[in-house]
Amino acid sequence: MAAGVFHFGRADHVKTETQALNARRYAASRLPVINAHLQQASAGYVLWAGDSNAELFQPPALPCGREVVNAGVSGATTDVYAEVAEKLESARGHAAVLTIGTNNLLSKKRPLDPAAVDRFERDVSRIIDALRARADTVVVTAIPPVQDMEAGVVNTDAVQAYSQRLEAICDRGRCAYEDPFAAVRAKAFGIARPGASVGIHLEDYRASLEPLLERICAESPSEASGHRPSPGGSG
């Protein structure tokens, strides 16, 4: 039994290392594409940043006329995306929206260990600093919920704990915190309502994110930079 447990742990570690390497490789291939889009973006664009929860969002044409540049990188953990954010090449945009953290929350990574939480906060601070240098306003969203069957793979308690960390960072005046996913959360913050998600991704990103995007699109930087209560939350 002991030998079997050791072998499984080693295999799990190797798989984690492989996933991290793949995420970095994808980020390296995606970065030039993002930068090409940024260099062609019209003035006052909105940057949509983060992991696959950002990359899978296909924004509609906006009535305010602002262009949205999708800078999502599927599979990115916060350390990987910090490297991406610091290499973005663009003129200053109107706003940047960040959704990040899901890939940090795999149960095998022990995301609630203090060292993991500290790394997350350091990485997110790097990302926010990079985005603040590139946009007038930075909005950070809560981490989206996952399908209930993913509860063993993703530490769903950490979805709330890490979202609270994001909110605390924004409360220091560095960004605005939003939870556009409140309507699709079940009673447990980290679990999605039935039918709202498949695995770790939402079924319909537009339904959750369009209202936020339209509001940010139309606001001046001074209006967008303040903290707003989360829908259905304590604020």
C-alpha atoms as a printed R data frame, in Angstrom:
    type eleno elety resid chain resno       x      y       z
1   ATOM     1    CA   MET     A     1   0.000  0.000   0.000
2   ATOM     2    CA   ALA     A     2   2.733  2.459   0.949
3   ATOM     3    CA   ALA     A     3   4.594  1.818  -2.289
4   ATOM     4    CA   GLY     A     4   1.409  2.362  -4.281
5   ATOM     5    CA   VAL     A     5   0.722  5.644  -2.533
6   ATOM     6    CA   PHE     A     6   4.256  6.849  -3.231
7   ATOM     7    CA   HIS     A     7   4.016  5.910  -6.896
8   ATOM     8    CA   PHE     A     8   0.709  7.720  -7.297
9   ATOM     9    CA   GLY     A     9   2.088 10.831  -5.640
10  ATOM    10    CA   ARG     A    10   5.076 10.870  -7.979
11  ATOM    11    CA   ALA     A    11   2.859 10.410 -11.029
12  ATOM    12    CA   ASP     A    12   0.632 13.240  -9.817
13  ATOM    13    CA   HIS     A    13   3.659 15.505  -9.407
14  ATOM    14    CA   VAL     A    14   4.893 14.713 -12.911
15  ATOM    15    CA   LYS     A    15   1.452 15.421 -14.353
16  ATOM    16    CA   THR     A    16   1.364 18.783 -12.573
17  ATOM    17    CA   GLU     A    17   4.798 19.694 -13.914
18  ATOM    18    CA   THR     A    18   3.716 18.720 -17.430
19  ATOM    19    CA   GLN     A    19   0.593 20.853 -17.179
20  ATOM    20    CA   ALA     A    20   2.682 23.816 -16.033
21  ATOM    21    CA   LEU     A    21   5.096 23.361 -18.937
22  ATOM    22    CA   ASN     A    22   2.209 23.126 -21.417
23  ATOM    23    CA   ALA     A    23   0.650 26.297 -19.975
24  ATOM    24    CA   ARG     A    24   3.899 28.199 -20.435
25  ATOM    25    CA   ARG     A    25   4.300 26.910 -23.982
26  ATOM    26    CA   TYR     A    26   0.776 27.968 -24.881
27  ATOM    27    CA   ALA     A    27   1.306 31.359 -23.248
28  ATOM    28    CA   ALA     A    28   4.483 31.850 -25.291
29  ATOM    29    CA   SER     A    29   2.588 31.082 -28.502
30  ATOM    30    CA   ARG     A    30  -0.434 33.192 -27.567
31  ATOM    31    CA   LEU     A    31   1.487 36.322 -26.510
32  ATOM    32    CA   PRO     A    32   2.510 37.425 -30.042
33  ATOM    33    CA   VAL     A    33  -1.103 37.040 -31.187
34  ATOM    34    CA   ILE     A    34  -2.363 39.179 -28.316
35  ATOM    35    CA   ASN     A    35   0.281 41.826 -28.927
36  ATOM    36    CA   ALA     A    36  -0.578 41.923 -32.634
37  ATOM    37    CA   HIS     A    37  -4.207 42.599 -31.747
38  ATOM    38    CA   LEU     A    38  -3.210 45.243 -29.202
39  ATOM    39    CA   GLN     A    39  -1.025 47.072 -31.694
40  ATOM    40    CA   GLN     A    40  -3.993 47.308 -34.070
41  ATOM    41    CA   ALA     A    41  -6.560 48.208 -31.407
42  ATOM    42    CA   SER     A    42  -8.319 51.538 -31.618
43  ATOM    43    CA   ALA     A    43  -7.848 54.127 -28.875
44  ATOM    44    CA   GLY     A    44  -9.870 53.511 -25.741
45  ATOM    45    CA   TYR     A    45  -9.957 49.733 -26.097
46  ATOM    46    CA   VAL     A    46 -10.922 47.346 -23.292
47  ATOM    47    CA   LEU     A    47  -8.445 44.570 -22.473
48  ATOM    48    CA   TRP     A    48  -9.992 41.244 -21.393
49  ATOM    49    CA   ALA     A    49  -7.288 39.421 -19.436
50  ATOM    50    CA   GLY     A    50  -6.867 36.151 -17.566
51  ATOM    51    CA   ASP     A    51  -7.144 32.402 -18.059
52  ATOM    52    CA   SER     A    52  -9.560 30.322 -20.148
53  ATOM    53    CA   ASN     A    53 -12.503 32.005 -18.418
54  ATOM    54    CA   ALA     A    54 -11.349 35.140 -20.228
55  ATOM    55    CA   GLU     A    55 -10.223 33.548 -23.484
56  ATOM    56    CA   LEU     A    56 -13.558 31.737 -23.971
57  ATOM    57    CA   PHE     A    57 -15.545 34.977 -23.699
58  ATOM    58    CA   GLN     A    58 -16.521 36.268 -27.130
59  ATOM    59    CA   PRO     A    59 -17.755 39.825 -26.567
60  ATOM    60    CA   PRO     A    60 -20.464 41.328 -28.743
61  ATOM    61    CA   ALA     A    61 -20.180 44.568 -30.673
62  ATOM    62    CA   LEU     A    62 -20.534 47.320 -28.096
63  ATOM    63    CA   PRO     A    63 -22.945 50.248 -28.482
64  ATOM    64    CA   CYS     A    64 -20.330 52.616 -27.046
65  ATOM    65    CA   GLY     A    65 -17.996 51.701 -29.892
66  ATOM    66    CA   ARG     A    66 -15.065 50.557 -27.784
67  ATOM    67    CA   GLU     A    67 -13.034 47.638 -29.063
68  ATOM    68    CA   VAL     A    68 -12.432 44.615 -26.827
69  ATOM    69    CA   VAL     A    69  -9.080 42.837 -27.109
70  ATOM    70    CA   ASN     A    70  -9.162 39.321 -25.690
71  ATOM    71    CA   ALA     A    71  -5.884 38.619 -23.890
72  ATOM    72    CA   GLY     A    72  -6.959 35.400 -22.202
73  ATOM    73    CA   VAL     A    73  -4.525 32.495 -21.992
74  ATOM    74    CA   SER     A    74  -6.130 29.110 -21.391
75  ATOM    75    CA   GLY     A    75  -4.446 27.025 -18.725
76  ATOM    76    CA   ALA     A    76  -2.612 29.988 -17.195
77  ATOM    77    CA   THR     A    77  -1.935 30.045 -13.491
78  ATOM    78    CA   THR     A    78  -1.279 33.408 -11.879
79  ATOM    79    CA   ASP     A    79   2.506 33.101 -12.189
80  ATOM    80    CA   VAL     A    80   2.251 32.289 -15.893
81  ATOM    81    CA   TYR     A    81  -0.159 35.153 -16.549
82  ATOM    82    CA   ALA     A    82   2.006 37.609 -14.613
83  ATOM    83    CA   GLU     A    83   4.756 36.939 -17.158
84  ATOM    84    CA   VAL     A    84   2.278 37.488 -20.003
85  ATOM    85    CA   ALA     A    85   0.877 40.714 -18.550
86  ATOM    86    CA   GLU     A    86   4.326 42.209 -18.126
87  ATOM    87    CA   LYS     A    87   5.073 41.603 -21.820
88  ATOM    88    CA   LEU     A    88   1.919 43.122 -23.288
89  ATOM    89    CA   GLU     A    89   2.783 45.798 -25.849
90  ATOM    90    CA   SER     A    90   0.169 48.463 -26.355
91  ATOM    91    CA   ALA     A    91  -0.897 52.045 -26.018
92  ATOM    92    CA   ARG     A    92  -2.855 52.781 -22.857
93  ATOM    93    CA   GLY     A    93  -6.406 51.435 -22.921
94  ATOM    94    CA   HIS     A    94  -9.629 52.539 -21.282
95  ATOM    95    CA   ALA     A    95  -9.922 49.522 -18.979
96  ATOM    96    CA   ALA     A    96  -8.593 46.048 -18.266
97  ATOM    97    CA   VAL     A    97 -10.738 43.256 -16.835
98  ATOM    98    CA   LEU     A    98  -8.992 40.335 -15.139
99  ATOM    99    CA   THR     A    99 -10.410 36.868 -14.408
100 ATOM   100    CA   ILE     A   100  -7.731 34.575 -13.003
101 ATOM   101    CA   GLY     A   101  -7.213 31.878 -10.385
102 ATOM   102    CA   THR     A   102  -9.061 28.724 -11.419
103 ATOM   103    CA   ASN     A   103  -5.880 26.915 -12.454
104 ATOM   104    CA   ASN     A   104  -4.307 27.664  -9.078
105 ATOM   105    CA   LEU     A   105  -7.108 25.839  -7.289
106 ATOM   106    CA   LEU     A   106  -6.548 22.220  -8.242
107 ATOM   107    CA   SER     A   107  -6.847 20.194  -5.059
108 ATOM   108    CA   LYS     A   108  -3.513 18.445  -5.675
109 ATOM   109    CA   LYS     A   109  -1.794 21.853  -5.453
110 ATOM   110    CA   ARG     A   110  -3.097 22.345  -1.893
111 ATOM   111    CA   PRO     A   111  -4.305 25.865  -2.653
112 ATOM   112    CA   LEU     A   112  -5.287 26.677   0.928
113 ATOM   113    CA   ASP     A   113  -1.769 26.140   2.252
114 ATOM   114    CA   PRO     A   114  -0.479 29.542   3.458
115 ATOM   115    CA   ALA     A   115   2.490 29.419   1.075
116 ATOM   116    CA   ALA     A   116   0.182 28.849  -1.912
117 ATOM   117    CA   VAL     A   117  -2.073 31.719  -0.868
118 ATOM   118    CA   ASP     A   118   0.918 34.030  -0.476
119 ATOM   119    CA   ARG     A   119   2.204 33.110  -3.935
120 ATOM   120    CA   PHE     A   120  -1.227 33.788  -5.388
121 ATOM   121    CA   GLU     A   121  -1.346 37.257  -3.844
122 ATOM   122    CA   ARG     A   122   2.153 38.108  -5.060
123 ATOM   123    CA   ASP     A   123   1.359 36.937  -8.580
124 ATOM   124    CA   VAL     A   124  -1.933 38.817  -8.705
125 ATOM   125    CA   SER     A   125  -0.225 41.979  -7.485
126 ATOM   126    CA   ARG     A   126   2.261 41.655 -10.362
127 ATOM   127    CA   ILE     A   127  -0.589 41.236 -12.837
128 ATOM   128    CA   ILE     A   128  -2.497 44.211 -11.492
129 ATOM   129    CA   ASP     A   129   0.619 46.391 -11.587
130 ATOM   130    CA   ALA     A   130   1.183 45.402 -15.224
131 ATOM   131    CA   LEU     A   131  -2.443 46.108 -16.149
132 ATOM   132    CA   ARG     A   132  -2.496 49.430 -14.303
133 ATOM   133    CA   ALA     A   133   0.461 50.488 -16.443
134 ATOM   134    CA   ARG     A   134  -1.571 49.689 -19.556
135 ATOM   135    CA   ALA     A   135  -5.133 50.804 -18.729
136 ATOM   136    CA   ASP     A   136  -6.862 53.674 -16.953
137 ATOM   137    CA   THR     A   137  -9.029 51.291 -14.924
138 ATOM   138    CA   VAL     A   138  -8.486 47.732 -13.736
139 ATOM   139    CA   VAL     A   139 -11.440 45.540 -12.769
140 ATOM   140    CA   VAL     A   140 -10.814 42.153 -11.144
141 ATOM   141    CA   THR     A   141 -13.611 39.598 -11.063
142 ATOM   142    CA   ALA     A   142 -14.316 36.884  -8.566
143 ATOM   143    CA   ILE     A   143 -13.299 33.388  -9.636
144 ATOM   144    CA   PRO     A   144 -16.162 31.658 -11.464
145 ATOM   145    CA   PRO     A   145 -17.847 28.599  -9.921
146 ATOM   146    CA   VAL     A   146 -17.281 25.094 -11.291
147 ATOM   147    CA   GLN     A   147 -19.603 22.176 -11.965
148 ATOM   148    CA   ASP     A   148 -20.363 20.154  -8.836
149 ATOM   149    CA   MET     A   149 -18.702 17.053 -10.281
150 ATOM   150    CA   GLU     A   150 -15.388 18.966 -10.349
151 ATOM   151    CA   ALA     A   151 -15.392 19.398  -6.567
152 ATOM   152    CA   GLY     A   152 -12.799 16.658  -6.120
153 ATOM   153    CA   VAL     A   153 -10.484 18.116  -8.742
154 ATOM   154    CA   VAL     A   154 -10.887 21.783  -7.826
155 ATOM   155    CA   ASN     A   155 -10.867 22.893  -4.202
156 ATOM   156    CA   THR     A   156 -14.215 24.649  -4.269
157 ATOM   157    CA   ASP     A   157 -13.675 26.180  -0.815
158 ATOM   158    CA   ALA     A   158 -10.636 27.904  -2.291
159 ATOM   159    CA   VAL     A   159 -12.805 29.511  -5.001
160 ATOM   160    CA   GLN     A   160 -14.362 31.665  -2.303
161 ATOM   161    CA   ALA     A   161 -11.181 32.089  -0.250
162 ATOM   162    CA   TYR     A   162  -9.168 33.269  -3.249
163 ATOM   163    CA   SER     A   163 -11.981 35.521  -4.451
164 ATOM   164    CA   GLN     A   164 -11.970 37.150  -1.030
165 ATOM   165    CA   ARG     A   165  -8.233 37.704  -1.417
166 ATOM   166    CA   LEU     A   166  -8.864 39.385  -4.759
167 ATOM   167    CA   GLU     A   167 -11.489 41.603  -3.181
168 ATOM   168    CA   ALA     A   168  -9.084 42.551  -0.378
169 ATOM   169    CA   ILE     A   169  -6.395 43.504  -2.896
170 ATOM   170    CA   CYS     A   170  -8.856 45.741  -4.727
171 ATOM   171    CA   ASP     A   171 -10.053 47.282  -1.464
172 ATOM   172    CA   ARG     A   172  -6.556 48.733  -1.108
173 ATOM   173    CA   GLY     A   173  -7.438 51.049  -3.993
174 ATOM   174    CA   ARG     A   174  -5.563 49.264  -6.762
175 ATOM   175    CA   CYS     A   175  -8.565 47.928  -8.680
176 ATOM   176    CA   ALA     A   176 -12.325 47.467  -8.634
177 ATOM   177    CA   TYR     A   177 -13.688 44.065  -7.585
178 ATOM   178    CA   GLU     A   178 -16.785 42.562  -9.192
179 ATOM   179    CA   ASP     A   179 -18.617 39.256  -9.010
180 ATOM   180    CA   PRO     A   180 -20.450 38.993 -12.330
181 ATOM   181    CA   PHE     A   181 -20.953 35.266 -11.691
182 ATOM   182    CA   ALA     A   182 -23.151 35.637  -8.599
183 ATOM   183    CA   ALA     A   183 -26.316 34.635 -10.468
184 ATOM   184    CA   VAL     A   184 -24.860 31.280 -11.559
185 ATOM   185    CA   ARG     A   185 -23.510 30.271  -8.156
186 ATOM   186    CA   ALA     A   186 -25.277 27.583  -6.147
187 ATOM   187    CA   LYS     A   187 -25.603 27.887  -2.374
188 ATOM   188    CA   ALA     A   188 -21.899 27.059  -2.131
189 ATOM   189    CA   PHE     A   189 -19.896 29.946  -3.609
190 ATOM   190    CA   GLY     A   190 -17.526 27.695  -5.554
191 ATOM   191    CA   ILE     A   191 -20.210 25.490  -7.136
192 ATOM   192    CA   ALA     A   192 -22.274 26.483 -10.177
193 ATOM   193    CA   ARG     A   193 -26.013 26.045 -10.403
194 ATOM   194    CA   PRO     A   194 -27.130 22.941 -12.325
195 ATOM   195    CA   GLY     A   195 -26.755 23.514 -16.058
196 ATOM   196    CA   ALA     A   196 -24.683 26.677 -15.654
197 ATOM   197    CA   SER     A   197 -21.308 25.066 -16.262
198 ATOM   198    CA   VAL     A   198 -19.526 22.147 -17.875
199 ATOM   199    CA   GLY     A   199 -16.472 21.120 -15.905
200 ATOM   200    CA   ILE     A   200 -14.555 24.215 -14.880
201 ATOM   201    CA   HIS     A   201 -16.101 26.459 -17.543
202 ATOM   202    CA   LEU     A   202 -19.419 28.281 -17.747
203 ATOM   203    CA   GLU     A   203 -21.979 27.371 -20.368
204 ATOM   204    CA   ASP     A   204 -22.736 31.016 -21.167
205 ATOM   205    CA   TYR     A   205 -20.070 33.625 -20.460
206 ATOM   206    CA   ARG     A   206 -21.953 36.351 -22.252
207 ATOM   207    CA   ALA     A   207 -24.909 36.201 -19.896
208 ATOM   208    CA   SER     A   208 -22.600 36.848 -16.936
209 ATOM   209    CA   LEU     A   209 -20.089 39.215 -18.476
210 ATOM   210    CA   GLU     A   210 -21.966 41.395 -20.964
211 ATOM   211    CA   PRO     A   211 -23.576 43.636 -18.311
212 ATOM   212    CA   LEU     A   212 -20.177 44.218 -16.698
213 ATOM   213    CA   LEU     A   213 -18.526 44.926 -20.024
214 ATOM   214    CA   GLU     A   214 -21.220 47.337 -21.144
215 ATOM   215    CA   ARG     A   215 -21.004 49.250 -17.866
216 ATOM   216    CA   ILE     A   216 -17.204 49.476 -17.972
217 ATOM   217    CA   CYS     A   217 -17.351 50.424 -21.633
218 ATOM   218    CA   ALA     A   218 -19.536 53.440 -20.985
219 ATOM   219    CA   GLU     A   219 -17.982 54.646 -17.719
220 ATOM   220    CA   SER     A   220 -15.267 57.199 -17.260
221 ATOM   221    CA   PRO     A   221 -12.145 55.964 -15.423
222 ATOM   222    CA   SER     A   222 -13.167 57.776 -12.233
223 ATOM   223    CA   GLU     A   223 -16.530 56.016 -12.203
224 ATOM   224    CA   ALA     A   224 -15.101 52.585 -12.900
225 ATOM   225    CA   SER     A   225 -12.246 52.679 -10.400
226 ATOM   226    CA   GLY     A   226 -14.331 52.505  -7.248
227 ATOM   227    CA   HIS     A   227 -15.334 49.261  -5.520
228 ATOM   228    CA   ARG     A   228 -18.910 48.189  -6.120
229 ATOM   229    CA   PRO     A   229 -20.952 45.724  -4.112
230 ATOM   230    CA   SER     A   230 -21.069 42.301  -5.727
231 ATOM   231    CA   PRO     A   231 -24.520 41.294  -7.030
232 ATOM   232    CA   GLY     A   232 -26.146 39.278  -4.293
233 ATOM   233    CA   GLY     A   233 -23.053 39.646  -2.110
234 ATOM   234    CA   SER     A   234 -21.974 41.658   0.886
235 ATOM   235    CA   GLY     A   235 -20.079 44.179  -1.265
